[in-house]
Coordinates of C-alpha atoms in Angstrom, one line a residue:
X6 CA 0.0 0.0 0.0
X7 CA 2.6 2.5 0.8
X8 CA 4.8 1.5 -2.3
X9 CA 1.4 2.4 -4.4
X10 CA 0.7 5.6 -2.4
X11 CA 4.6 7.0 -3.3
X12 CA 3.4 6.1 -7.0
X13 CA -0.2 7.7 -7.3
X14 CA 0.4 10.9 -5.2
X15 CA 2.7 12.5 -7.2
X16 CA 0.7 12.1 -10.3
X17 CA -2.5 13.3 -8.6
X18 CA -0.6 16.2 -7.0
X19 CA 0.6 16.8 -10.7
X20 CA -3.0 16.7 -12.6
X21 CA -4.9 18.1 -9.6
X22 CA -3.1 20.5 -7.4
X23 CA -1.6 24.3 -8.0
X24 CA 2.3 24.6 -7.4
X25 CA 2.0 26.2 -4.6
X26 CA -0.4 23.2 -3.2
X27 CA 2.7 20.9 -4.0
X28 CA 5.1 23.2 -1.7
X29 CA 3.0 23.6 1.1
X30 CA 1.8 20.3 1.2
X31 CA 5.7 19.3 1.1
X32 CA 6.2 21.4 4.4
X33 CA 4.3 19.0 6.3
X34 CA 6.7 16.1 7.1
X35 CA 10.3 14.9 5.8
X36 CA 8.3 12.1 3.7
X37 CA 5.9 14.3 1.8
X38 CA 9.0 16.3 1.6
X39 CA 11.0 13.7 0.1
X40 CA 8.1 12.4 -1.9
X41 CA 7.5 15.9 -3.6
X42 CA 11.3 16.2 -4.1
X43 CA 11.9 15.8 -7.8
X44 CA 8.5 18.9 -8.2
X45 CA 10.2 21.5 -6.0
X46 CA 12.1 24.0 -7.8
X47 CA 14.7 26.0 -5.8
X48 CA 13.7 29.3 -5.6
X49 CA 15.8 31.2 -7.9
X50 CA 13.6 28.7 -10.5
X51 CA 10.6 29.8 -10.1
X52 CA 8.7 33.0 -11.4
X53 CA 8.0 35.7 -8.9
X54 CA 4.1 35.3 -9.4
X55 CA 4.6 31.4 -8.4
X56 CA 6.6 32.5 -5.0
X57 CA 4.0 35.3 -4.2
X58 CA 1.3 32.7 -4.3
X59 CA 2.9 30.3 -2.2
X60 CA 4.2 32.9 0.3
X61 CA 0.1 34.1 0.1
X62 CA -0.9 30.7 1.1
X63 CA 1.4 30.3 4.0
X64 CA 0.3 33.6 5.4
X65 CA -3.4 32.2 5.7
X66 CA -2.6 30.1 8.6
X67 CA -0.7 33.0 10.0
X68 CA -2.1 35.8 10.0
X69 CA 0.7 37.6 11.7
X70 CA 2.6 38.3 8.6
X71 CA 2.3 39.4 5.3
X72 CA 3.4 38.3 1.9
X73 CA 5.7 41.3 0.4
X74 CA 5.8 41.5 -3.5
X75 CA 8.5 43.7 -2.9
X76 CA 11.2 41.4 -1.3
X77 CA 9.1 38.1 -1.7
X78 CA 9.3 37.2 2.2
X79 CA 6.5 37.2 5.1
X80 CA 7.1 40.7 7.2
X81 CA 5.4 40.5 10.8
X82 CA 2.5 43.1 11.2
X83 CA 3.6 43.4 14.7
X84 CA 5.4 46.6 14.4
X85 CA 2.6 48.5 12.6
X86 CA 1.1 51.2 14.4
X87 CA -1.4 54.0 14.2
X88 CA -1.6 56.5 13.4
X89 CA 0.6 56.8 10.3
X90 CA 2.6 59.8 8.9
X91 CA 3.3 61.0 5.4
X92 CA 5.5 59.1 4.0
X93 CA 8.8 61.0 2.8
X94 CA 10.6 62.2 1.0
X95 CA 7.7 61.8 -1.5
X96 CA 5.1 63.1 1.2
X97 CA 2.5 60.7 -0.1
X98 CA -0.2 58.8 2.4
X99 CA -0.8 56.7 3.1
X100 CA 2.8 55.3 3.9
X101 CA 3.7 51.8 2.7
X102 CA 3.6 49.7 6.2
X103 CA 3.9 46.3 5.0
X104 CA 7.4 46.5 3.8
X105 CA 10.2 48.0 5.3
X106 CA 12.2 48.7 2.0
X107 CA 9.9 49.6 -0.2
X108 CA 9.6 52.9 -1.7
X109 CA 6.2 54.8 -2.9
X110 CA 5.9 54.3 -6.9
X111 CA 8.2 51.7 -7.4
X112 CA 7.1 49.7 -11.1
X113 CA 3.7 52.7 -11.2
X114 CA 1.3 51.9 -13.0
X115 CA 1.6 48.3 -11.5
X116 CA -2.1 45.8 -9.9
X117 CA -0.6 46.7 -6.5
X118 CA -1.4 50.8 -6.9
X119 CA -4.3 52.8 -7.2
X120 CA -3.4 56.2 -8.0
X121 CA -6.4 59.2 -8.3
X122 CA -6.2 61.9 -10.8
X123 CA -7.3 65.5 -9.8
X124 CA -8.5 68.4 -11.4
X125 CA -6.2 70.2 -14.0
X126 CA -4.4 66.6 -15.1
X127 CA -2.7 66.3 -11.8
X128 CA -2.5 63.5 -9.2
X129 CA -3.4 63.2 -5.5
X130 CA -0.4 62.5 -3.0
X131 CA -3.0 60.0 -1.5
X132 CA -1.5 56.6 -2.9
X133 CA -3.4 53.5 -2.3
X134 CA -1.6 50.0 -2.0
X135 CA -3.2 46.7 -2.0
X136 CA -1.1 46.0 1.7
X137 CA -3.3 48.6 2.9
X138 CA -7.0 46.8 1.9
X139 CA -5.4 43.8 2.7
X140 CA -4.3 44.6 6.2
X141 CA -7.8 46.6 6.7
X142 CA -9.7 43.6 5.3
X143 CA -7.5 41.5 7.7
X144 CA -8.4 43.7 10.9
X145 CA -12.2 43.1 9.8
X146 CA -11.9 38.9 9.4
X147 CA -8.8 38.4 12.4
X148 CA -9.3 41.1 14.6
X149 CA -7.9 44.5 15.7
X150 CA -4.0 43.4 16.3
X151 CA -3.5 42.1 12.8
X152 CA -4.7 45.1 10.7
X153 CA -5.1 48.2 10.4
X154 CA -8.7 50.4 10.9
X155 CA -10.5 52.1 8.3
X156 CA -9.8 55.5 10.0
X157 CA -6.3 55.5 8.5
X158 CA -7.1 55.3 4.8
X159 CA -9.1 58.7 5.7
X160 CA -7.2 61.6 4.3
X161 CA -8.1 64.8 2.8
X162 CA -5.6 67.3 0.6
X163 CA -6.2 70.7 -0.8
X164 CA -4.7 72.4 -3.6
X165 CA -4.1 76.4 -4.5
X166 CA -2.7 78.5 -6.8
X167 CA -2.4 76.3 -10.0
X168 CA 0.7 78.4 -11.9
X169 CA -0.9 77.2 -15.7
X170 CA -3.9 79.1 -14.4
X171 CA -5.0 83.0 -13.9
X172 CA -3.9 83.6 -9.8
X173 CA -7.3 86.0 -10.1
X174 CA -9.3 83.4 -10.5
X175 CA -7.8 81.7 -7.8
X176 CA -8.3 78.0 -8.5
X177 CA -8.7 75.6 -5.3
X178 CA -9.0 72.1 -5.8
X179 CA -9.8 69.6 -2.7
X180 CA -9.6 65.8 -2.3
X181 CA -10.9 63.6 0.4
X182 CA -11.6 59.9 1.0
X183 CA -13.2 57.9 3.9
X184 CA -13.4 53.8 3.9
X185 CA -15.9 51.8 5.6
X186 CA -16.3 48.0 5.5
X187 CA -19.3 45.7 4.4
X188 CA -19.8 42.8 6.1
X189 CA -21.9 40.7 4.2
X190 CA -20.1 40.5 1.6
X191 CA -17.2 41.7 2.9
X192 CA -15.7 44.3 1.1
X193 CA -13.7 47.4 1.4
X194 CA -15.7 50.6 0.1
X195 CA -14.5 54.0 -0.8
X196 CA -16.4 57.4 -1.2
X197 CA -14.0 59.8 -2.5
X198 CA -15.1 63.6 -2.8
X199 CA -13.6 65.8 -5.1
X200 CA -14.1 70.1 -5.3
X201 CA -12.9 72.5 -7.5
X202 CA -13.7 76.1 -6.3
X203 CA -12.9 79.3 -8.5
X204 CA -13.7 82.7 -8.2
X205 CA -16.9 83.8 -10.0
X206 CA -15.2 86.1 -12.7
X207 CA -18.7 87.8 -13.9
X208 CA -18.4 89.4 -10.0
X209 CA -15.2 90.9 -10.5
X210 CA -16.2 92.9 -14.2
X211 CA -18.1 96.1 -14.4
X212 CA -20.3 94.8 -17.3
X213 CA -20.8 91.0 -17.5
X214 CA -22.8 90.9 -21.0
X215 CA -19.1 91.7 -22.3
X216 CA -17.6 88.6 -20.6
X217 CA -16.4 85.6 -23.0
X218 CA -15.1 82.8 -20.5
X219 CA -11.4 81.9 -21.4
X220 CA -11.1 78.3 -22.1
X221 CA -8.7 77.8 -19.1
X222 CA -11.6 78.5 -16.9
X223 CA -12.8 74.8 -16.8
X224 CA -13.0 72.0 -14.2
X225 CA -12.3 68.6 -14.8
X226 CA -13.3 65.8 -12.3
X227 CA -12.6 62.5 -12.0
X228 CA -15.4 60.3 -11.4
X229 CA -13.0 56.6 -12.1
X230 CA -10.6 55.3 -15.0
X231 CA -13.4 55.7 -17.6
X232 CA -15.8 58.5 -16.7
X233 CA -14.5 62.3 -15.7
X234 CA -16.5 65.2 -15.8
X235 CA -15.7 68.6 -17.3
X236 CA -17.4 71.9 -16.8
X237 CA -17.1 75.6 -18.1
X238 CA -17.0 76.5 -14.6
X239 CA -17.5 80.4 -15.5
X240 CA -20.8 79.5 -17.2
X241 CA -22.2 78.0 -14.3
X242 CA -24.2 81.2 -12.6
X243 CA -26.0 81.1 -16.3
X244 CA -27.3 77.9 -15.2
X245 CA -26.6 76.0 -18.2
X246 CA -25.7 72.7 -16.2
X247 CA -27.7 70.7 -14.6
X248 CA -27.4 71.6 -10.3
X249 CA -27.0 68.3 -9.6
X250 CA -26.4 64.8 -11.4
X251 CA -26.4 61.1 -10.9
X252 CA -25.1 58.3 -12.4
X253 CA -23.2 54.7 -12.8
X254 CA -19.9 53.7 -14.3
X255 CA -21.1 50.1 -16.8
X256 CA -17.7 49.5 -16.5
X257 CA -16.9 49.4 -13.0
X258 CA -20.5 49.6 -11.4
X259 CA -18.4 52.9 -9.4
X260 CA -21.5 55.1 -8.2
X261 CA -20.9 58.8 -9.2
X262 CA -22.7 62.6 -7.9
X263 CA -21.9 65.7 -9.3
X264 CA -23.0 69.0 -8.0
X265 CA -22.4 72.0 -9.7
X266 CA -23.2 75.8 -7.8
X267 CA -22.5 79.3 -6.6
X268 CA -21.3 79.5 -2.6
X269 CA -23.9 82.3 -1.2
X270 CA -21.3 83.0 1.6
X271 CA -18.7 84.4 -1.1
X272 CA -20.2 84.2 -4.6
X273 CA -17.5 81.7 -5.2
X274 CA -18.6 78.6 -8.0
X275 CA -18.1 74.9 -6.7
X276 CA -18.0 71.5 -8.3
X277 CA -18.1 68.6 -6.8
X278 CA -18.0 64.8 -7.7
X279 CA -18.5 62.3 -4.8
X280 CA -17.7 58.7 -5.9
X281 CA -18.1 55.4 -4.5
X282 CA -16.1 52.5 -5.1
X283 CA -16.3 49.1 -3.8
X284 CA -12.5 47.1 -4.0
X285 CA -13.8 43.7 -3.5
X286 CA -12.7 41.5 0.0
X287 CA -9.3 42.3 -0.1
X288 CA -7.4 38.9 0.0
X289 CA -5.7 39.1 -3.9
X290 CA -5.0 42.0 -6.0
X291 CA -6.6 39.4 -9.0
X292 CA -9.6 40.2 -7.2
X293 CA -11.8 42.3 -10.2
X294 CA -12.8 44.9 -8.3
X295 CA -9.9 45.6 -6.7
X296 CA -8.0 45.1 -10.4
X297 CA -10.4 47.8 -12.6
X298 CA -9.3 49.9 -9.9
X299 CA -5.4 49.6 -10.1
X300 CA -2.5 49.4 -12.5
X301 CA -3.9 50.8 -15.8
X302 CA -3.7 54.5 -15.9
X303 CA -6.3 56.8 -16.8
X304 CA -8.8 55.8 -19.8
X305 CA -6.8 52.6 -20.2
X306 CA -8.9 49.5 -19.6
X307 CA -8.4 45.7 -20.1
X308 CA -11.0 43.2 -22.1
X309 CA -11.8 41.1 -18.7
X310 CA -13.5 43.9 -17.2
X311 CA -16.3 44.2 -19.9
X312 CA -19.3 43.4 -17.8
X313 CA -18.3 43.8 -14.6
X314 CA -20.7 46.6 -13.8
X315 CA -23.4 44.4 -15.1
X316 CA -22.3 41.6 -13.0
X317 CA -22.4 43.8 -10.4
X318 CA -25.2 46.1 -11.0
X319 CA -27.3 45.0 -7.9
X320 CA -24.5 45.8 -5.5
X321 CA -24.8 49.9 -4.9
X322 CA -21.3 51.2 -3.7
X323 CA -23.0 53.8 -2.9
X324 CA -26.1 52.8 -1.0
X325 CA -23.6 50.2 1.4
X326 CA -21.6 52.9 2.1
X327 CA -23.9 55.2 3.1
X328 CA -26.1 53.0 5.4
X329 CA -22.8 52.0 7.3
X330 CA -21.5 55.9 7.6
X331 CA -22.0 58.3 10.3
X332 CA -21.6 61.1 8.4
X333 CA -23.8 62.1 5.3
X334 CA -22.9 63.1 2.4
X335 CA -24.7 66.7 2.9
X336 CA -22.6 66.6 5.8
X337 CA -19.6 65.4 4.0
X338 CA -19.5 67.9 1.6
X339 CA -20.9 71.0 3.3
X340 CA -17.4 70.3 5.9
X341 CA -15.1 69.9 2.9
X342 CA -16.4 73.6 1.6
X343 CA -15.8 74.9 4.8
X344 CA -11.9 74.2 4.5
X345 CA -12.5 76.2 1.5
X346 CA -13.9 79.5 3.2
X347 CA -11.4 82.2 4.0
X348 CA -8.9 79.7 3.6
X349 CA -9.7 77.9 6.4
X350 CA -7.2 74.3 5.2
X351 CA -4.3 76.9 5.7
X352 CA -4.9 77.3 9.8
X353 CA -6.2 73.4 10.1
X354 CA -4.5 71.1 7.7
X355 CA -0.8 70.1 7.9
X356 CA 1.5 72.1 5.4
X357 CA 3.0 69.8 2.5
X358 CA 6.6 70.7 2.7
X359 CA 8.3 71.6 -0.4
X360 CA 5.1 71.6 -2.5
X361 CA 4.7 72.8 -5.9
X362 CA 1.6 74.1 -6.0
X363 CA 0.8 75.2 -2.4
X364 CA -0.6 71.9 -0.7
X365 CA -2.3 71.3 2.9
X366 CA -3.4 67.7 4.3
X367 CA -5.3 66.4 7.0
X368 CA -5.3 62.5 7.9
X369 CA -6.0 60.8 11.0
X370 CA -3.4 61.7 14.0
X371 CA -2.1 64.5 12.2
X372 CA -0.4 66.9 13.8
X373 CA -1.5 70.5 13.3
X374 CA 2.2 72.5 13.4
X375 CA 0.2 75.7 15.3

């Protein structure tokens, strides 16, 4: 019996199992060790994506370490603590905690990052890894010491003074994002709010039947990879958009609002697109909601994603994330104008240091320097 059982297994481990079955079946004892023998490559042989799924596997049963695609080894979680800081010298957030060595943008675009554009073709210092829905994901199914809490993927950045624009219109751009997670199923969701506020150029001319908008008075505003909105933001007091607007990406099933208006309390005009994304359960970056998400810049898309907003289409982003939030989104966004008024993110968000243009951030635990 045993001579047949040295026979049969490796050919059933060979038609039925994955590779990194094989391995981690070969950990178990010296005779499935020696048995599997002649199937285990050293590692130098095999690919990187075959030793990331193996070190993946191992990490299930262990949930006090993480599988690094960085340096292809299992880091303890032990050391990571809240809350975080910008990470320097690139001043991005949040800051990669899973790896010791690793530095922010390393292979970009890559299906480990999810990088948000902003108004104006520029890009948020807010840089999302997969470590950091893996280890928040992790928190949710292990418990609090092996993760980290939603509350530090919260961040909001503002933006003035954009040099490729006219300084008297006075362009302010601001970016925020909150996470919550879903239980059944479990996910990790996103509502991301972007504004652009300008000054209301019609106020500022003696007679505004003579005014032409200049082309460089626009707003552009992200709502995913696939869908942006842009608006003649000068044009706006005319009322030739509609105040408000709702919609779906078929692409990604992201749920989108835009709202377009003049601030009574300074005649200022406002747009603002609040999205909400749902990044799937967090335990592979194959995952296809996590993967629409990542890698591919801007407009770029991949043929495995056609339908996934169909396949998804019963499962609102936006109405999970708002039945598990404390705050509103008329709350939400009636605090993110109020940075806005009188320049408010210069006395209450933390100075980016060295930034070209002007840039302020608030995060969880940050430290206000006045």
């Amino acid at each position: 019996m045993l001579v047949a059982t040295k026979e049969i297994l490796p050919s059933i481990t060979t038609d039925f199992l994955l590779l990194e079955d094989i391995y981690c079946l070969s950990l178990c004892n010296r005779r499935l060790l020696a048995l599997f023998r002649g199937q285990i490559k050293p590692q130098y042989y095999l690919e990187r994506s075959a030793q990331l799924s193996f070190l993946r596997r191992l990490e299930r049963d262990n949930p006090r370490y993480l599988a690094c695609g960085t340096c292809l080894v299992l880091h303890s979680v032990d050391s990571i603590s809240e809350p975080f800081e910008l990470a320097s010298p690139a001043h991005t957030y949040p800051p990669r905690v899973d790896c010791p060595v690793a530095t922010f943008g390393k292979g970009l675009p890559s299906p480990f990052w999810m990088v948000r554009h902003k108004g104006f073709g520029t890009f948020s210092r807010y840089q999302l890894h997969f470590s950091h829905i893996h280890l928040a994901m992790r928190r949710f199914y292990c418990g609090p010491q092996y993760g980290i809490s939603t509350d530090a993927l919260s961040f909001t950045e503002v933006t003035s003074d954009f040099p490729c624009v006219d300084r008297v219109v006075s362009p302010i751009t601001l970016f925020s994002i909150e996470a919550q997670i879903c239980p059944t199923p479990p996910s990790l969701l996103l509502r991301i709010q972007d504004v652009m506020s300008m000054e209301n150029t019609r106020l500022l001319l003696d007679d505004e039947d003579d005014f032409e908008p200049d082309q460089t008075y626009y707003g552009t505003l992200p709502a995913c990879k696939h869908i942006s909105k842009s608006f003649w933001m000068q044009n706006a007091p005319l009322n030739r958009y509609p105040t408000r607007e709702y919609s779906t990406c078929d692409e990604c099933n992201i749920d989108y609002e835009t709202e377009l208006s003049v601030n009574p309390s300074n005649g200022r005009i406002d747009a603002v697109m609040t999205s909400w994304i749902n990044l799937g359960a967090g335990l592979n970056p194959d995952d296809p909601l996590w993967k629409i998400n990542a890698g591919r810049m801007w407009g770029e898309s991949d043929f495995w994603t056609e339908g996934l907003g169909y396949r998804h289409a019963g499962l609102s982003p936006r109405r999970t994330f708002e039945a598990l939030t404390d705050t509103s989104l008329g709350d939400l966004t009636a605090r993110n104008l109020s940075y806005l008024d009188d320049q408010r993110y210069e006395t209450e968000m933390v100075p980016i240091p060295h930034s070209t243009p002007p840039t302020w951030a608030l995060w969880n635990g940050a430290a206000i320097p006045w």
